[in-house]
Coordinates of N, CA and C in Angstrom, one line a residue:
M1 N 97.4 111.2 101.7 CA 98.4 110.5 100.9 C 99.6 111.4 100.8
T2 N 100.7 110.7 100.9 CA 102.0 111.4 100.7 C 102.3 111.8 99.3
E3 N 102.8 113.0 99.1 CA 103.2 113.5 97.8 C 104.3 112.6 97.3
R4 N 104.2 112.2 96.0 CA 105.3 111.4 95.4 C 106.4 112.4 95.0
T5 N 107.6 112.1 95.4 CA 108.8 113.0 95.1 C 109.8 112.4 94.2
I6 N 109.4 111.4 93.4 CA 110.4 110.8 92.5 C 110.4 111.5 91.2
D7 N 111.5 111.3 90.5 CA 111.6 111.9 89.1 C 110.6 111.3 88.2
P8 N 109.9 112.1 87.4 CA 108.8 111.6 86.6 C 109.3 110.5 85.6
G9 N 110.6 110.5 85.2 CA 111.2 109.5 84.4 C 111.4 108.2 85.1
D10 N 111.3 108.2 86.4 CA 111.4 107.0 87.2 C 110.1 106.4 87.6
T11 N 109.0 107.1 87.3 CA 107.7 106.6 87.6 C 107.4 105.3 86.9
P12 N 107.1 104.2 87.6 CA 106.9 102.9 87.0 C 105.6 102.9 86.2
R13 N 105.5 102.1 85.2 CA 104.3 101.8 84.6 C 103.5 100.7 85.4
V14 N 102.3 100.9 85.6 CA 101.5 100.0 86.5 C 100.3 99.4 85.8
V15 N 100.2 98.1 85.9 CA 99.0 97.3 85.5 C 98.5 96.7 86.7
A16 N 97.2 96.8 87.0 CA 96.6 96.2 88.2 C 95.4 95.4 87.9
L17 N 95.3 94.3 88.6 CA 94.1 93.4 88.6 C 93.3 93.6 89.9
S18 N 92.1 94.2 89.8 CA 91.3 94.3 91.0 C 89.9 94.7 90.5
A19 N 88.9 94.1 91.1 CA 87.5 94.4 90.8 C 86.9 95.3 91.8
D20 N 87.6 95.5 92.9 CA 87.0 96.3 94.0 C 87.2 97.8 93.7
L21 N 86.1 98.5 93.6 CA 86.1 99.9 93.3 C 87.0 100.8 94.2
I22 N 86.9 100.5 95.5 CA 87.8 101.3 96.4 C 89.2 101.0 96.1
D23 N 89.6 99.8 96.0 CA 91.0 99.4 95.7 C 91.5 100.1 94.4
R24 N 90.6 100.0 93.4 CA 91.0 100.6 92.1 C 91.1 102.1 92.2
S25 N 90.3 102.8 93.0 CA 90.4 104.2 93.1 C 91.7 104.6 93.9
K26 N 92.1 103.8 94.8 CA 93.4 104.0 95.6 C 94.6 103.8 94.7
I27 N 94.5 102.8 93.8 CA 95.6 102.6 92.9 C 95.7 103.7 91.9
S28 N 94.6 104.1 91.4 CA 94.5 105.3 90.4 C 95.0 106.6 91.0
A29 N 94.7 106.7 92.3 CA 95.1 108.0 92.9 C 96.7 108.0 93.0
A30 N 97.3 106.9 93.3 CA 98.7 106.8 93.4 C 99.4 106.8 92.1
F31 N 98.8 106.1 91.1 CA 99.4 106.0 89.8 C 98.2 106.3 88.7
P32 N 98.0 107.6 88.4 CA 97.0 108.0 87.5 C 96.9 107.3 86.2
A33 N 98.1 107.0 85.7 CA 98.2 106.3 84.3 C 98.1 104.8 84.4
A34 N 97.8 104.3 85.7 CA 97.7 102.8 85.8 C 96.6 102.2 84.9
I35 N 96.9 101.1 84.4 CA 95.9 100.3 83.6 C 95.2 99.3 84.6
L36 N 93.9 99.4 84.7 CA 93.1 98.6 85.6 C 92.3 97.6 84.9
V37 N 92.4 96.3 85.3 CA 91.7 95.3 84.6 C 91.0 94.5 85.7
R38 N 90.0 93.6 85.3 CA 89.2 92.8 86.2 C 89.4 91.3 86.1
S39 N 90.2 90.9 85.1 CA 90.4 89.4 84.9 C 91.9 89.1 84.6
V40 N 92.2 87.9 84.9 CA 93.6 87.5 84.6 C 93.9 87.5 83.1
V41 N 93.0 87.2 82.3 CA 93.2 87.2 80.8 C 93.5 88.6 80.4
K42 N 92.7 89.6 80.9 CA 93.0 91.0 80.5 C 94.3 91.5 81.1
L43 N 94.6 91.0 82.3 CA 95.9 91.4 83.0 C 97.0 90.9 82.1
S44 N 97.0 89.7 81.6 CA 98.0 89.1 80.8 C 98.2 89.9 79.5
D45 N 97.1 90.3 78.9 CA 97.1 91.1 77.6 C 97.7 92.5 77.9
A46 N 97.3 93.1 79.0 CA 97.8 94.5 79.3 C 99.3 94.4 79.7
V47 N 99.7 93.4 80.4 CA 101.2 93.3 80.7 C 102.0 93.1 79.4
T48 N 101.5 92.1 78.5 CA 102.2 91.9 77.3 C 102.3 93.2 76.4
T49 N 101.2 93.9 76.3 CA 101.2 95.1 75.5 C 102.1 96.1 76.1
N50 N 102.1 96.3 77.4 CA 102.9 97.4 78.0 C 104.3 97.0 78.2
A51 N 104.6 95.8 78.3 CA 106.1 95.4 78.5 C 106.9 95.7 77.3
G52 N 106.3 95.7 76.1 CA 107.1 96.0 74.9 C 106.7 97.3 74.2
T53 N 106.1 98.2 74.9 CA 105.7 99.5 74.4 C 107.0 100.4 74.2
P54 N 107.2 100.9 73.0 CA 108.4 101.8 72.8 C 108.3 103.0 73.7
S55 N 107.1 103.5 73.9 CA 107.0 104.8 74.8 C 107.3 104.4 76.2
A56 N 107.4 103.2 76.6 CA 107.7 102.8 78.0 C 109.1 103.1 78.3
G57 N 110.0 103.2 77.3 CA 111.4 103.5 77.7 C 112.0 102.5 78.7
T58 N 112.6 103.1 79.7 CA 113.2 102.2 80.6 C 112.4 102.1 82.0
A59 N 111.2 102.7 81.9 CA 110.4 102.7 83.1 C 110.1 101.2 83.5
R60 N 110.2 100.9 84.8 CA 109.9 99.5 85.2 C 108.4 99.3 85.2
L61 N 108.1 98.0 85.1 CA 106.7 97.6 85.1 C 106.3 97.0 86.4
L62 N 105.3 97.6 87.1 CA 104.8 97.0 88.3 C 103.4 96.4 88.0
V63 N 103.2 95.2 88.5 CA 102.0 94.5 88.3 C 101.3 94.3 89.6
F64 N 100.2 94.9 89.9 CA 99.5 94.7 91.2 C 98.4 93.7 91.0
V65 N 98.3 92.8 91.9 CA 97.3 91.7 91.7 C 96.5 91.5 93.1
D66 N 95.2 91.6 93.0 CA 94.4 91.2 94.1 C 94.3 89.7 94.1
L67 N 95.0 89.1 95.0 CA 95.1 87.6 94.9 C 93.8 86.9 95.1
G68 N 92.8 87.5 95.7 CA 91.5 87.0 95.8 C 90.8 86.8 94.4
R69 N 91.3 87.4 93.4 CA 90.7 87.4 92.1 C 91.3 86.3 91.2
V70 N 92.3 85.6 91.7 CA 93.1 84.6 90.9 C 92.9 83.2 91.4
E71 N 92.4 82.4 90.5 CA 92.2 81.0 90.9 C 93.5 80.2 90.9
D72 N 94.3 80.4 89.9 CA 95.6 79.6 89.8 C 96.7 80.6 89.9
I73 N 97.3 80.7 91.0 CA 98.4 81.7 91.2 C 99.6 81.4 90.4
T74 N 99.8 80.2 90.0 CA 101.0 79.8 89.3 C 101.1 80.5 87.9
V75 N 100.0 80.9 87.3 CA 100.0 81.6 86.0 C 100.6 83.0 86.1
L76 N 100.6 83.5 87.3 CA 101.1 84.9 87.5 C 102.6 85.0 87.3
H77 N 103.4 84.0 87.6 CA 104.8 84.1 87.5 C 105.3 84.3 86.0
E78 N 104.4 83.9 85.1 CA 104.7 84.0 83.7 C 104.6 85.4 83.1
L79 N 104.0 86.3 83.8 CA 103.6 87.6 83.3 C 104.8 88.6 83.0
G80 N 105.8 88.5 83.8 CA 106.9 89.5 83.7 C 106.6 90.7 84.5
G81 N 107.6 91.6 84.6 CA 107.4 92.7 85.5 C 107.6 92.3 86.9
H82 N 107.5 93.3 87.8 CA 107.6 93.0 89.3 C 106.2 92.9 89.8
I83 N 105.8 91.7 90.2 CA 104.5 91.4 90.6 C 104.3 91.5 92.1
I84 N 103.4 92.3 92.5 CA 103.1 92.5 93.9 C 101.6 92.1 94.1
G85 N 101.4 91.0 94.9 CA 100.1 90.6 95.2 C 99.7 91.0 96.5
F86 N 98.4 91.3 96.7 CA 97.8 91.6 98.0 C 96.6 90.8 98.3
G87 N 96.5 90.5 99.6 CA 95.3 89.6 99.9 C 95.0 89.8 101.4
S88 N 94.1 89.0 101.8 CA 93.7 89.0 103.2 C 94.8 88.5 104.1
H89 N 95.0 89.2 105.2 CA 96.1 88.8 106.2 C 95.8 87.5 106.9
V90 N 94.5 87.1 106.9 CA 94.2 85.8 107.5 C 94.4 84.6 106.6
D91 N 94.5 84.9 105.3 CA 94.7 83.8 104.3 C 96.2 83.6 104.0
E92 N 96.8 83.1 105.1 CA 98.3 82.9 105.0 C 98.7 81.9 103.9
E93 N 97.8 80.9 103.7 CA 98.1 79.9 102.6 C 98.2 80.6 101.3
Q94 N 97.3 81.5 101.0 CA 97.3 82.2 99.7 C 98.5 83.1 99.5
L95 N 98.9 83.8 100.6 CA 100.1 84.6 100.6 C 101.3 83.8 100.4
A96 N 101.4 82.6 101.0 CA 102.5 81.7 100.9 C 102.6 81.2 99.5
A97 N 101.5 80.8 98.9 CA 101.5 80.2 97.6 C 102.0 81.3 96.6
A98 N 101.6 82.5 96.8 CA 102.1 83.6 95.9 C 103.6 83.8 96.0
Q99 N 104.0 83.8 97.2 CA 105.5 83.9 97.5 C 106.2 82.7 96.8
A100 N 105.7 81.5 96.9 CA 106.3 80.3 96.3 C 106.6 80.4 94.8
V101 N 105.8 81.2 94.1 CA 106.0 81.4 92.7 C 106.7 82.7 92.4
G102 N 107.3 83.3 93.4 CA 108.1 84.5 93.1 C 107.3 85.9 93.2
I103 N 106.2 85.8 93.7 CA 105.4 87.1 93.8 C 105.7 87.7 95.2
E104 N 105.8 89.1 95.2 CA 105.9 89.7 96.5 C 104.5 89.8 97.0
A105 N 104.2 89.0 98.0 CA 102.8 88.9 98.5 C 102.7 89.7 99.9
L106 N 101.7 90.6 99.9 CA 101.6 91.4 101.1 C 100.1 91.3 101.6
P107 N 99.9 91.4 102.9 CA 98.6 91.6 103.4 C 98.0 92.9 102.8
R108 N 96.7 92.9 102.6 CA 96.1 94.1 102.0 C 96.4 95.4 102.7
S109 N 96.4 95.4 104.0 CA 96.7 96.7 104.8 C 98.1 97.1 104.5
V110 N 99.1 96.2 104.4 CA 100.5 96.6 104.1 C 100.6 97.2 102.7
F111 N 100.0 96.5 101.8 CA 100.0 97.0 100.4 C 99.5 98.4 100.2
F112 N 98.3 98.7 100.8 CA 97.7 100.0 100.6 C 98.4 101.1 101.5
R113 N 99.0 100.7 102.6 CA 99.9 101.6 103.3 C 101.1 102.1 102.5
R114 N 101.7 101.0 101.9 CA 102.9 101.3 101.0 C 102.5 102.1 99.8
L115 N 101.3 101.9 99.2 CA 100.8 102.6 98.1 C 100.6 104.0 98.5
E116 N 100.0 104.3 99.6 CA 99.7 105.7 100.1 C 101.0 106.4 100.4
N117 N 102.0 105.7 100.9 CA 103.3 106.3 101.2 C 104.2 106.5 100.0
G118 N 103.8 106.0 98.9 CA 104.6 106.2 97.7 C 105.8 105.2 97.7
D119 N 105.7 104.0 98.4 CA 106.8 103.1 98.5 C 106.9 102.1 97.4
F120 N 106.4 102.3 96.3 CA 106.6 101.4 95.2 C 107.4 102.0 94.0

């Protein structure tokens, strides 16, 4: 994994929806303070709580979503923050549906490569 060289004040706050232990460990390795949840309801609660946290200052909010865990992708656009969804590269319909509601949708391999390279 590439060493992150950004100013600590610029480190984004991260909330992530994933049930996969390997995915969660990779996200935690890149963003140790990330809040990890396993359901859309908990994701919504975590985003709402962290979007208005006074300690958040001006840090941007990144929301990572395993698209395979979401039945209705349209609910995600209401969350706020910069939403980045990841899913199977063969499920082009799912990736396109996420993009249609304003989500940055990436194949899983691209998402984790960017995560490891510190490109978020």
